Short mmCIF file of C-alpha atoms in Angstrom, two decimals:
data_model
loop_
_atom_site.label_atom_id
_atom_site.label_comp_id
_atom_site.label_asym_id
_atom_site.label_seq_id
_atom_site.Cartn_x
_atom_site.Cartn_y
_atom_site.Cartn_z
CA MET A 6 -1.10 -68.49 97.20
CA SER A 7 1.98 -67.68 95.21
CA ARG A 8 3.69 -70.48 93.32
CA ALA A 9 6.53 -68.37 92.01
CA ASP A 10 8.96 -71.22 92.68
CA ILE A 11 7.54 -73.35 89.88
CA PRO A 12 9.55 -72.76 86.70
CA LEU A 13 7.91 -71.74 83.45
CA PRO A 14 7.88 -74.31 80.65
CA GLN A 15 10.92 -74.17 78.40
CA PRO A 16 10.08 -72.17 75.23
CA ARG A 17 9.84 -74.27 72.11
CA GLY A 18 12.46 -73.90 69.38
CA MET A 19 12.01 -72.29 66.00
CA ALA A 20 8.87 -73.59 64.22
CA GLN A 21 8.22 -76.19 66.92
CA THR A 22 4.56 -76.61 67.76
CA GLN A 23 1.89 -79.17 68.47
CA ARG A 24 -0.35 -77.51 65.89
CA THR A 25 -1.53 -79.95 63.26
CA ASP A 26 -2.98 -77.42 60.81
CA THR A 27 -1.06 -75.73 57.98
CA TRP A 28 0.05 -72.84 60.21
CA TRP A 29 2.94 -72.01 57.87
CA LEU A 30 0.65 -71.27 54.94
CA GLN A 31 -0.47 -67.79 55.99
CA PRO A 32 2.99 -66.40 56.82
CA LEU A 33 4.30 -67.93 53.60
CA ALA A 34 1.52 -66.29 51.59
CA VAL A 35 2.16 -62.95 53.32
CA PHE A 36 5.90 -63.23 52.70
CA SER A 37 5.35 -64.08 49.05
CA GLY A 38 2.82 -61.29 48.54
CA PHE A 39 4.97 -58.64 50.19
CA MET A 40 8.14 -59.78 48.45
CA ALA A 41 6.42 -59.75 45.07
CA PHE A 42 5.24 -56.20 45.67
CA ILE A 43 8.57 -54.98 47.05
CA VAL A 44 10.52 -56.44 44.13
CA TYR A 45 8.12 -55.13 41.49
CA SER A 46 7.68 -51.67 43.03
CA THR A 47 11.44 -51.23 43.50
CA TRP A 48 12.09 -52.25 39.92
CA ALA A 49 9.32 -49.96 38.63
CA ALA A 50 10.49 -47.03 40.73
CA LEU A 51 14.04 -47.41 39.45
CA GLN A 52 13.02 -47.32 35.79
CA GLY A 53 12.30 -43.58 35.59
CA GLU A 54 10.38 -44.08 32.33
CA HIS A 55 7.17 -45.59 30.96
CA PHE A 56 5.17 -44.22 33.88
CA PHE A 57 2.91 -42.04 31.73
CA LEU A 58 0.65 -42.96 28.83
CA SER A 59 -0.25 -40.37 26.26
CA ALA A 60 -0.79 -42.72 23.30
CA GLY A 61 -4.31 -42.59 21.89
CA GLY A 62 -4.89 -39.28 23.65
CA ALA A 63 -4.80 -40.91 27.07
CA ASN A 64 -3.63 -39.09 30.17
CA TYR A 65 -2.67 -41.87 32.56
CA LEU A 66 -0.03 -41.34 35.23
CA SER A 67 1.25 -44.29 37.24
CA PRO A 68 0.46 -43.95 40.98
CA PHE A 69 4.08 -44.89 41.76
CA TYR A 70 5.09 -41.58 40.16
CA SER A 71 2.29 -39.40 41.48
CA PRO A 72 2.61 -36.64 42.57
CA GLN A 73 5.26 -36.17 39.92
CA LEU A 74 7.47 -33.46 41.34
CA PHE A 75 9.87 -33.03 38.42
CA ASN A 76 10.18 -33.91 34.75
CA VAL A 77 12.68 -36.56 33.82
CA PRO A 78 15.65 -35.03 31.93
CA GLY A 79 15.79 -36.27 28.36
CA GLN A 80 12.14 -37.33 28.29
CA PRO A 81 9.16 -35.37 26.92
CA PRO A 82 7.26 -33.56 29.72
CA THR A 83 4.13 -35.34 30.92
CA GLY A 84 2.39 -32.14 31.92
CA HIS A 85 2.08 -33.48 35.48
CA ALA A 86 5.35 -32.21 36.95
CA TRP A 87 4.58 -29.83 39.80
CA PHE A 88 7.89 -28.00 39.67
CA GLY A 89 8.98 -28.49 36.05
CA ASP A 90 12.55 -29.55 35.40
CA PRO A 91 14.64 -30.82 38.31
CA PRO A 92 16.98 -28.25 39.85
CA SER A 93 20.66 -28.66 39.17
CA TRP A 94 21.49 -29.28 42.83
CA LEU A 95 19.15 -32.26 42.86
CA LEU A 96 20.70 -33.70 39.72
CA SER A 97 24.18 -33.18 41.16
CA LEU A 98 23.19 -35.05 44.32
CA TRP A 99 21.52 -37.89 42.45
CA PRO A 100 23.60 -41.11 42.53
CA SER A 101 25.14 -41.73 39.13
CA PHE A 102 24.32 -45.46 39.15
CA ILE A 103 20.53 -44.82 39.43
CA PRO A 104 18.54 -43.21 36.61
CA PHE A 105 16.68 -40.08 37.70
CA SER A 106 13.25 -41.22 38.82
CA PRO A 107 10.49 -39.01 40.28
CA ALA A 108 9.09 -42.10 42.02
CA LEU A 109 12.07 -42.27 44.35
CA LEU A 110 11.27 -38.75 45.58
CA ILE A 111 7.78 -39.62 46.79
CA LEU A 112 7.41 -43.37 47.41
CA TRP A 113 8.90 -43.08 50.90
CA ALA A 114 5.62 -41.54 52.07
CA PRO A 115 3.11 -44.27 51.11
CA GLY A 116 5.83 -46.84 51.81
CA GLY A 117 6.31 -45.44 55.30
CA PHE A 118 2.57 -45.44 55.87
CA ARG A 119 2.32 -49.11 55.03
CA PHE A 120 5.52 -50.05 56.86
CA THR A 121 4.25 -48.50 60.11
CA CYS A 122 0.62 -49.63 59.64
CA TYR A 123 -0.64 -51.72 62.55
CA TYR A 124 -1.90 -54.47 60.24
CA TYR A 125 1.31 -54.69 58.24
CA ARG A 126 3.43 -54.64 61.38
CA GLY A 127 1.74 -57.71 62.79
CA ALA A 128 1.90 -59.42 59.40
CA TYR A 129 5.55 -58.80 58.57
CA TYR A 130 6.81 -59.42 62.10
CA LYS A 131 5.46 -62.92 61.61
CA ALA A 132 6.24 -63.49 57.94
CA PHE A 133 9.69 -61.88 57.75
CA TRP A 134 11.10 -62.00 61.28
CA ALA A 135 9.35 -65.08 62.70
CA ASP A 136 8.41 -63.05 65.74
CA PRO A 137 6.56 -65.42 66.12
CA PRO A 138 6.23 -67.41 62.86
CA SER A 139 2.59 -68.01 63.69
CA CYS A 140 0.40 -68.13 66.80
CA ALA A 141 1.56 -70.75 69.33
CA VAL A 142 4.56 -71.67 67.18
CA GLY A 143 8.09 -71.48 68.59
CA GLU A 144 10.39 -68.68 67.45
CA PRO A 145 14.17 -68.36 67.11
CA GLY A 146 15.79 -68.81 70.49
CA PHE A 147 18.34 -65.98 70.17
CA ARG A 148 15.81 -63.28 71.17
CA GLY A 149 14.72 -64.92 74.39
CA LYS A 150 14.54 -62.46 77.29
CA LYS A 151 16.36 -59.85 75.17
CA TYR A 152 13.13 -59.24 73.25
CA ARG A 153 12.42 -55.49 72.98
CA GLY A 154 9.26 -55.43 70.88
CA GLU A 155 8.18 -51.90 70.05
CA ALA A 156 9.13 -50.63 73.48
CA LYS A 157 12.65 -49.58 72.54
CA PHE A 158 14.77 -48.54 69.56
CA PRO A 159 14.51 -49.32 66.69
CA LEU A 160 10.85 -50.37 66.58
CA ILE A 161 9.74 -47.60 68.92
CA ILE A 162 9.89 -45.50 65.72
CA GLN A 163 6.67 -47.23 64.61
CA ASN A 164 4.90 -44.65 66.78
CA ILE A 165 5.42 -42.17 63.94
CA HIS A 166 2.57 -43.85 62.04
CA ARG A 167 0.08 -40.97 62.38
CA TYR A 168 2.45 -38.59 60.60
CA PHE A 169 2.61 -40.93 57.63
CA LEU A 170 -1.18 -41.03 57.81
CA TYR A 171 -1.33 -37.28 57.22
CA LEU A 172 0.79 -37.71 54.09
CA ALA A 173 -1.23 -40.72 52.94
CA ILE A 174 -4.44 -38.70 53.11
CA ALA A 175 -2.83 -36.04 50.89
CA PHE A 176 -1.89 -38.77 48.42
CA ILE A 177 -5.54 -39.83 48.11
CA PHE A 178 -6.42 -36.34 46.89
CA VAL A 179 -3.56 -36.39 44.39
CA LEU A 180 -4.46 -39.84 43.08
CA SER A 181 -8.14 -38.86 42.89
CA TYR A 182 -7.12 -35.92 40.70
CA ASP A 183 -5.14 -38.34 38.51
CA ALA A 184 -8.23 -40.53 38.24
CA ILE A 185 -10.41 -37.60 37.19
CA ILE A 186 -8.04 -36.44 34.48
CA ALA A 187 -7.77 -40.03 33.23
CA TYR A 188 -11.18 -39.30 31.66
CA LYS A 189 -9.71 -36.37 29.78
CA PHE A 190 -8.45 -37.43 26.37
CA ALA A 191 -6.63 -35.35 23.78
CA ALA A 192 -8.96 -34.47 20.91
CA ALA A 193 -7.97 -34.34 17.23
CA ASP A 194 -8.38 -30.53 17.18
CA GLY A 195 -5.74 -30.15 19.88
CA GLY A 196 -8.26 -29.64 22.68
CA TRP A 197 -9.62 -32.09 25.24
CA THR A 198 -12.60 -34.41 25.21
CA PHE A 199 -14.30 -36.62 27.77
CA GLY A 200 -13.61 -40.29 27.32
CA ILE A 201 -13.43 -43.56 29.16
CA GLY A 202 -10.68 -46.07 28.66
CA ILE A 203 -9.90 -49.26 30.53
CA GLY A 204 -7.09 -47.27 32.14
CA SER A 205 -9.57 -44.61 33.33
CA LEU A 206 -11.44 -47.28 35.26
CA ILE A 207 -8.25 -48.80 36.64
CA LEU A 208 -7.03 -45.38 37.80
CA THR A 209 -10.45 -44.71 39.39
CA ILE A 210 -10.53 -47.92 41.40
CA ASN A 211 -7.05 -47.13 42.75
CA PRO A 212 -7.94 -44.12 45.01
CA ILE A 213 -11.17 -45.84 46.06
CA LEU A 214 -9.24 -48.82 47.41
CA LEU A 215 -6.50 -46.61 48.85
CA GLY A 216 -9.21 -44.52 50.49
CA GLY A 217 -10.81 -47.59 52.03
CA TYR A 218 -7.42 -48.58 53.41
CA THR A 219 -6.26 -45.14 54.56
CA LEU A 220 -9.58 -44.04 56.06
CA GLY A 221 -9.79 -47.27 58.06
CA CYS A 222 -6.40 -46.61 59.68
CA HIS A 223 -6.16 -47.30 63.42
CA SER A 224 -4.46 -43.94 64.01
CA LEU A 225 -7.23 -42.09 62.18
CA ARG A 226 -9.80 -43.99 64.23
CA HIS A 227 -8.05 -42.73 67.34
CA LEU A 228 -7.59 -39.16 66.15
CA ILE A 229 -11.12 -38.78 64.87
CA GLY A 230 -12.79 -39.85 68.08
CA GLY A 231 -11.21 -42.86 69.74
CA ARG A 232 -9.02 -40.64 71.91
CA LYS A 233 -12.15 -39.45 73.73
CA ASP A 234 -14.12 -41.44 76.29
CA CYS A 235 -17.34 -39.53 75.63
CA LEU A 236 -18.41 -39.06 72.04
CA GLY A 237 -22.12 -38.99 72.67
CA ALA A 238 -24.60 -40.33 70.14
CA GLY A 239 -25.55 -39.07 66.72
CA GLY A 240 -23.12 -36.16 66.40
CA ALA A 241 -20.77 -35.60 63.48
CA GLN A 242 -17.77 -36.89 65.41
CA ARG A 243 -19.61 -40.06 66.46
CA THR A 244 -20.68 -40.64 62.86
CA ALA A 245 -17.12 -40.13 61.61
CA TYR A 246 -15.78 -42.46 64.30
CA ASP A 247 -18.35 -45.12 63.40
CA CYS A 248 -17.50 -44.84 59.69
CA VAL A 249 -13.76 -45.19 60.32
CA SER A 250 -14.44 -48.09 62.70
CA CYS A 251 -16.53 -49.76 59.99
CA LEU A 252 -13.65 -49.55 57.50
CA ASN A 253 -11.19 -50.52 60.23
CA ARG A 254 -12.93 -53.85 60.79
CA LYS A 255 -11.79 -54.93 57.29
CA HIS A 256 -8.46 -53.12 57.40
CA MET A 257 -6.52 -56.20 56.34
CA VAL A 258 -8.71 -56.72 53.28
CA TRP A 259 -8.42 -53.06 52.26
CA ALA A 260 -4.65 -53.23 52.83
CA TRP A 261 -4.19 -56.16 50.47
CA LEU A 262 -6.64 -54.98 47.82
CA SER A 263 -5.13 -51.50 47.68
CA LEU A 264 -1.60 -52.89 47.65
CA PHE A 265 -2.36 -55.17 44.75
CA TRP A 266 -4.27 -52.54 42.83
CA VAL A 267 -1.68 -49.79 43.12
CA GLY A 268 0.89 -52.21 41.74
CA PHE A 269 -1.47 -53.38 39.01
CA THR A 270 -2.23 -49.78 38.00
CA ASP A 271 1.45 -49.07 37.50
CA PHE A 272 1.81 -52.35 35.62
CA TYR A 273 -1.07 -51.47 33.29
CA VAL A 274 0.23 -47.98 32.51
CA ARG A 275 3.73 -49.34 32.04
CA MET A 276 2.66 -52.14 29.73
CA CYS A 277 0.58 -49.72 27.64
CA SER A 278 3.43 -47.23 27.53
CA MET A 279 5.88 -49.94 26.46
CA GLY A 280 3.49 -51.09 23.75
CA TYR A 281 2.72 -54.53 25.16
CA PHE A 282 -0.91 -53.60 25.98
CA THR A 283 -3.28 -51.39 24.03
CA ASP A 284 -5.63 -49.28 26.09
CA VAL A 285 -9.18 -49.87 24.89
CA ARG A 286 -11.41 -46.80 24.65
CA LEU A 287 -14.91 -47.59 25.87
CA LEU A 288 -16.24 -44.13 25.14
CA MET B 387 -41.97 -92.99 72.42
CA ALA B 388 -40.16 -96.24 73.07
CA GLY B 389 -39.19 -96.49 69.43
CA GLN B 390 -37.82 -92.97 69.49
CA THR B 391 -35.69 -93.70 72.59
CA LYS B 392 -34.37 -96.90 71.06
CA ASN B 393 -33.55 -95.12 67.80
CA THR B 394 -31.69 -92.29 69.58
CA SER B 395 -29.80 -94.77 71.70
CA SER B 396 -28.73 -96.93 68.82
CA THR B 397 -27.61 -93.92 66.78
CA GLY B 398 -25.47 -92.70 69.69
CA ALA B 399 -23.91 -96.12 70.16
CA SER B 400 -23.13 -96.59 66.50
CA ASP B 401 -21.44 -93.16 66.28
CA ARG B 402 -18.98 -93.91 69.04
CA ALA B 403 -15.48 -94.75 67.93
CA PRO B 404 -12.17 -95.16 69.72
CA ARG B 405 -9.86 -92.17 69.62
CA THR B 406 -6.36 -91.65 70.97
CA PHE B 407 -5.64 -88.68 73.21
CA ARG B 408 -2.04 -87.67 73.78
CA VAL B 409 -2.23 -85.97 77.17
CA TRP B 410 0.69 -84.18 78.83
CA ARG B 411 1.37 -85.56 82.31
CA GLY B 412 3.83 -83.98 84.65
CA ASP B 413 4.53 -80.94 86.80
CA GLY B 414 6.82 -77.91 86.94
CA GLN B 415 9.91 -80.12 86.96
CA GLY B 416 8.97 -81.77 83.67
CA GLY B 417 6.69 -84.31 82.10
CA LYS B 418 5.78 -86.05 78.89
CA PHE B 419 2.85 -87.04 76.71
CA HIS B 420 0.90 -90.22 77.53
CA ASP B 421 -1.45 -91.90 75.08
CA TYR B 422 -4.95 -92.82 76.22
CA SER B 423 -7.64 -94.42 74.10
CA THR B 424 -11.29 -93.75 74.75
CA GLU B 425 -14.52 -93.85 72.78
CA VAL B 426 -15.88 -90.58 71.53
CA GLY B 427 -19.30 -89.91 70.09
CA GLU B 428 -21.50 -87.28 68.57
CA GLY B 429 -21.74 -84.03 70.52
CA MET B 430 -18.77 -84.75 72.78
CA VAL B 431 -16.27 -82.05 73.63
CA VAL B 432 -12.63 -82.56 74.58
CA LEU B 433 -13.43 -82.03 78.27
CA ASP B 434 -15.92 -84.94 78.09
CA ALA B 435 -13.16 -87.12 76.69
CA ILE B 436 -10.73 -86.04 79.41
CA HIS B 437 -13.33 -86.87 82.07
CA GLN B 438 -13.89 -90.23 80.40
CA ILE B 439 -10.16 -90.92 80.48
CA GLN B 440 -10.14 -90.01 84.17
CA ALA B 441 -13.00 -92.46 84.79
CA GLU B 442 -11.59 -95.29 82.69
CA SER B 443 -7.82 -95.27 82.91
CA ALA B 444 -6.22 -92.27 84.65
CA PRO B 445 -8.06 -91.35 87.85
CA ASP B 446 -5.10 -89.19 88.95
CA LEU B 447 -5.15 -87.03 85.80
CA ALA B 448 -5.45 -83.43 87.03
CA CYS B 449 -7.59 -80.97 85.12
CA ARG B 450 -9.34 -77.79 86.15
CA TRP B 451 -12.95 -77.28 85.10
CA ASN B 452 -16.19 -75.88 86.41
CA CYS B 453 -19.12 -74.79 84.24
CA LYS B 454 -18.75 -76.87 81.04
CA ALA B 455 -20.44 -73.99 79.25
CA GLY B 456 -17.58 -71.74 78.20
CA LYS B 457 -18.28 -69.15 80.86
CA CYS B 458 -16.01 -69.89 83.81
CA GLY B 459 -12.72 -69.93 81.90
CA SER B 460 -11.31 -72.80 83.98
CA CYS B 461 -10.61 -75.53 81.43
CA SER B 462 -8.11 -73.62 79.26
CA ALA B 463 -5.58 -75.90 77.61
CA GLU B 464 -3.80 -76.41 74.32
CA ILE B 465 -5.60 -78.79 72.03
CA ASN B 466 -3.61 -79.88 68.99
CA GLY B 467 -1.33 -76.96 69.80
CA GLN B 468 -4.08 -74.32 69.79
CA PRO B 469 -5.06 -72.54 73.02
CA ARG B 470 -8.73 -73.39 73.53
CA LEU B 471 -11.35 -74.11 76.16
CA MET B 472 -11.69 -77.88 76.48
CA CYS B 473 -15.41 -77.56 77.15
CA MET B 474 -16.03 -75.60 73.96
CA THR B 475 -13.94 -77.72 71.61
CA ARG B 476 -16.19 -80.23 69.96
CA MET B 477 -14.61 -83.41 68.74
CA ASP B 478 -16.06 -82.87 65.28
CA GLN B 479 -14.08 -79.61 65.02
CA LEU B 480 -10.83 -81.56 65.19
CA PRO B 481 -9.21 -83.50 62.35
CA PRO B 482 -10.72 -86.99 62.23
CA GLU B 483 -7.34 -88.68 61.88
CA GLY B 484 -4.42 -88.91 64.30
CA PRO B 485 -4.20 -88.48 68.04
CA VAL B 486 -5.59 -85.39 69.79
CA THR B 487 -2.88 -83.70 71.85
CA VAL B 488 -3.95 -82.01 75.06
CA GLU B 489 -1.40 -80.07 77.08
CA PRO B 490 -1.46 -77.32 79.70
CA MET B 491 -1.06 -73.65 78.83
CA ARG B 492 2.61 -72.97 78.12
CA ALA B 493 2.78 -69.36 79.32
CA PHE B 494 2.27 -70.38 82.95
CA PRO B 495 4.04 -72.77 85.33
CA ALA B 496 2.59 -76.27 85.27
CA ILE B 497 1.31 -77.36 88.68
CA ARG B 498 0.26 -80.80 87.60
CA ASP B 499 -0.88 -82.35 84.31
CA LEU B 500 -3.33 -79.90 82.70
CA VAL B 501 -3.48 -77.53 85.68
CA THR B 502 -1.33 -74.38 85.55
CA ASP B 503 -0.57 -71.62 88.03
CA VAL B 504 -2.26 -68.52 86.62
CA SER B 505 -1.64 -66.36 89.70
CA HIS B 506 0.61 -64.06 87.63
CA ASN B 507 -2.56 -62.60 86.14
CA PHE B 508 -4.05 -61.77 89.51
CA ARG B 509 -0.84 -60.19 90.79
CA ALA B 510 -0.54 -58.13 87.60
CA LYS B 511 -4.17 -57.04 87.91
CA LYS B 512 -3.49 -55.57 91.33
CA SER B 513 -0.89 -53.26 89.79
CA ILE B 514 -3.49 -51.52 87.62
CA LYS B 515 -5.01 -48.33 89.01
CA LYS B 516 -8.59 -48.85 90.10
CA PHE B 517 -11.73 -47.26 88.66
CA SER B 518 -11.97 -43.67 89.75
CA PRO B 519 -15.27 -42.05 88.75
CA ARG B 520 -15.83 -38.34 88.42
CA LYS B 521 -18.09 -36.54 90.88
CA PRO B 522 -21.73 -37.62 90.52
CA ASP B 523 -23.74 -35.69 87.94
CA ALA B 524 -26.92 -35.52 89.99
CA PRO B 525 -27.56 -34.58 93.62
CA ASP B 526 -28.75 -38.13 94.33
CA GLY B 527 -25.24 -39.42 93.68
CA THR B 528 -25.90 -40.86 90.22
CA TRP B 529 -24.24 -40.28 86.86
CA ARG B 530 -25.50 -39.73 83.33
CA MET B 531 -23.80 -41.45 80.39
CA GLN B 532 -24.60 -41.96 76.72
CA GLN B 533 -25.35 -45.59 75.91
CA ALA B 534 -23.10 -45.35 72.83
CA ASP B 535 -20.14 -44.44 75.08
CA VAL B 536 -20.82 -47.32 77.44
CA ASP B 537 -21.20 -49.78 74.56
CA ARG B 538 -17.56 -49.28 73.65
CA VAL B 539 -16.27 -50.66 76.95
CA GLN B 540 -19.06 -53.21 77.31
CA GLU B 541 -17.24 -55.51 74.88
CA PHE B 542 -14.30 -55.76 77.28
CA ARG B 543 -16.55 -56.87 80.12
CA LYS B 544 -17.36 -60.10 78.29
CA CYS B 545 -13.93 -61.42 79.32
CA ILE B 546 -14.20 -64.68 81.29
CA GLU B 547 -10.54 -64.65 82.35
CA CYS B 548 -9.69 -67.93 80.72
CA PHE B 549 -6.20 -66.48 80.01
CA LEU B 550 -5.96 -68.11 76.61
CA CYS B 551 -4.91 -64.71 75.23
CA GLN B 552 -2.10 -64.60 77.79
CA ASP B 553 -1.12 -68.13 76.85
CA VAL B 554 -0.84 -67.49 73.13
CA CYS B 555 0.95 -64.14 73.53
CA HIS B 556 4.58 -64.78 72.55
CA VAL B 557 5.82 -62.03 74.88
CA LEU B 558 4.81 -64.23 77.81
CA ARG B 559 4.96 -67.62 76.17
CA ASP B 560 8.32 -67.39 74.41
CA HIS B 561 10.03 -64.39 76.00
CA HIS B 562 8.89 -64.89 79.61
CA LYS B 563 8.41 -61.16 80.20
CA HIS B 564 6.01 -61.77 83.08
CA GLU B 565 7.66 -59.15 85.30
CA GLU B 566 7.54 -56.39 82.68
CA PHE B 567 4.44 -57.19 80.63
CA VAL B 568 0.93 -57.64 81.99
CA GLY B 569 -0.43 -59.26 78.82
CA PRO B 570 -3.49 -58.89 76.59
CA ARG B 571 -6.06 -59.85 79.22
CA LEU B 572 -4.92 -57.01 81.42
CA PHE B 573 -4.76 -54.56 78.55
CA VAL B 574 -8.42 -55.37 77.98
CA TYR B 575 -9.04 -54.75 81.68
CA THR B 576 -7.11 -51.47 81.53
CA ALA B 577 -8.98 -50.39 78.39
CA ALA B 578 -12.31 -51.03 80.12
CA LEU B 579 -11.24 -48.63 82.86
CA GLU B 580 -9.30 -46.11 80.79
CA MET B 581 -12.07 -45.68 78.18
CA HIS B 582 -14.90 -45.67 80.68
CA PRO B 583 -16.93 -42.46 80.30
CA LEU B 584 -16.89 -41.81 84.06
CA ASP B 585 -13.27 -42.67 84.81
CA THR B 586 -10.82 -39.89 85.65
CA GLU B 587 -7.63 -41.87 86.34
CA ASN B 588 -4.64 -41.73 83.99
CA ARG B 589 -2.99 -45.12 83.44
CA LEU B 590 -0.93 -44.22 80.36
CA GLY B 591 2.34 -43.77 82.23
CA ASP B 592 1.95 -47.18 83.83
CA LEU B 593 1.04 -48.75 80.49
CA LYS B 594 4.25 -47.46 78.95
CA ASN B 595 6.66 -47.86 81.86
CA LYS B 596 5.33 -50.63 84.12
CA HIS B 597 2.96 -52.74 82.06
CA GLY B 598 4.98 -53.16 78.89
CA LEU B 599 2.45 -52.09 76.29
CA GLY B 600 5.31 -51.46 73.88
CA TYR B 601 6.26 -55.14 73.94
CA CYS B 602 3.07 -55.99 72.06
CA ASN B 603 3.91 -56.37 68.39
CA ILE B 604 0.33 -56.78 67.22
CA THR B 605 0.37 -60.40 66.14
CA LYS B 606 -3.39 -60.52 66.89
CA CYS B 607 -3.01 -64.05 68.24
CA CYS B 608 -4.88 -62.97 71.39
CA THR B 609 -7.88 -61.91 69.32
CA LYS B 610 -7.85 -65.17 67.39
CA VAL B 611 -8.05 -67.39 70.46
CA CYS B 612 -10.56 -65.37 72.52
CA PRO B 613 -13.59 -67.60 73.15
CA GLU B 614 -15.71 -64.50 73.78
CA HIS B 615 -14.65 -63.00 70.44
CA ILE B 616 -13.39 -59.80 72.03
CA THR B 617 -11.49 -57.78 69.44
CA ILE B 618 -8.57 -57.47 71.84
CA THR B 619 -5.94 -56.03 69.52
CA ASP B 620 -7.99 -53.61 67.44
CA ASN B 621 -10.34 -52.35 70.15
CA SER B 622 -8.20 -52.33 73.26
CA ILE B 623 -4.45 -52.71 72.66
CA ILE B 624 -4.07 -50.47 69.59
CA PRO B 625 -6.31 -47.69 71.02
CA LEU B 626 -4.21 -47.81 74.19
CA LYS B 627 -1.02 -47.65 72.11
CA GLU B 628 -2.42 -44.60 70.33
CA ARG B 629 -3.21 -42.94 73.66
CA VAL B 630 0.34 -43.62 74.79
CA VAL B 631 1.58 -42.03 71.54
CA ASP B 632 -0.55 -38.96 72.38
CA GLU B 633 0.89 -38.77 75.85
CA PHE B 634 4.57 -39.51 75.22
CA TYR B 635 5.63 -39.58 71.58
CA ASP B 636 3.59 -37.14 69.46
CA PRO B 637 5.06 -33.64 69.77
CA LEU B 638 1.95 -32.02 68.29
CA THR B 639 -0.52 -33.51 70.76
CA ARG B 640 1.90 -32.71 73.58
CA LEU B 641 1.91 -29.13 72.37
CA PHE B 642 -1.89 -28.99 72.17
CA ARG B 643 -2.15 -30.45 75.66
CA ILE B 644 -0.52 -27.34 77.10
CA PHE B 645 -3.68 -25.45 76.19
CA LYS B 646 -6.08 -28.17 77.34
CA PRO B 647 -7.28 -28.77 80.92
CA ALA B 648 -6.20 -32.05 82.54
CA LYS B 649 -8.60 -35.01 82.55
#
């Protein structure tokens, strides 16, 4: 029997709920965590200096600046720049009020990956846009029936996520290379020697955490096997799908750990480069 | 034996304490919360308390229930603002202080008191293309499937249709998109069909155009409230979204599909 004539309950207003728990705590923590990262990473990316540590023979490159596409004019070369000095057309296009920073040329890729990530989407829709503020909590009334979700522009663009995934996988290789050469220290005779510094360990943990996050991506899970109904048992594709699914189950944890650590790695390199920290050689 | 009975009885009696329940009373035209006091004891669930209130002070209080074991999905309600099964919410899971609020699900029209009209879900279910198996694998009309492939969709078949996921979904609850959005329960149902190793039907066009998959913004509230612990968002909604991306948004997979036979 249809009861279509009975009206639906009136939606509750912003933040109205019968919930008695501290429902606001999680979105507040997410908002604070994301804002702290956004503010710090933006500031760090705009500096254009102190992203490389060579003191004490170290070879640490901040992940915010890796891959480093070009040297920074007026600064000594780090030896990491893929294409040497920036071309004149790039310098002429660069806004005069922002110092030249290689980070700004590459951070859109990992930033886009995180911005379109399924976990982050759900988290920032709640924490930043109150859509909804939390489960079973009223949201701003202005959206009402005009709600578009991810079905229409602009959020339909979130479907680009898998293309950012391809770039993010490439970044893991680059950051793994940076971690390996963080064990390569300049020797007194002008050559290179194997060594371990605190920074080497910090730079090693970074691609491990980023790998745990990136390889647990929902899009990768789909592409590697989820798109099929029949994967069979025991084959390479089934094993890969199971491994990605295993990481995917803790995607939120990997997302936060890797986010924190990539920021901390830049902070460590920056503080050492600015002379506030001294990198301790363990070996 | 007698001593044991007496001991059990006295323990039960001493544990009972009065508790206030703030129960929503009304219908589709409106209503309000009424306070009822009843004694609650060890092992009681909210549904027990509601039945006690019916017996003691509100015989006309309407509530839907059946199995009292968390398997029929009838006694869905909002307890202290959280969508939950009344029969599976133990009193000792709730804060010891303050009244316990019990109200009907807010994503559906209220018929009376705690009873809502959930017929939207059944109408929406009819709009989903039915299971369409491939030709049998063996001459005796049977099929062969890998257990690992069946396990994937088995999770979705645990659904008891309590509709708590529909209730907590803000697309239905706050935006009232009932005509354009079938809701998480029916995405789980669609995923069980769409990912079934024998199924040959294509529901992706309907998911995008008729069933409003794009309205889901992945709050994961549906997963949090599921009493069967089905990983609704990660295992059904997001994989369906990815299949829709394959079909409609990703130029590369659309290109590859030209060279691939249809399902």
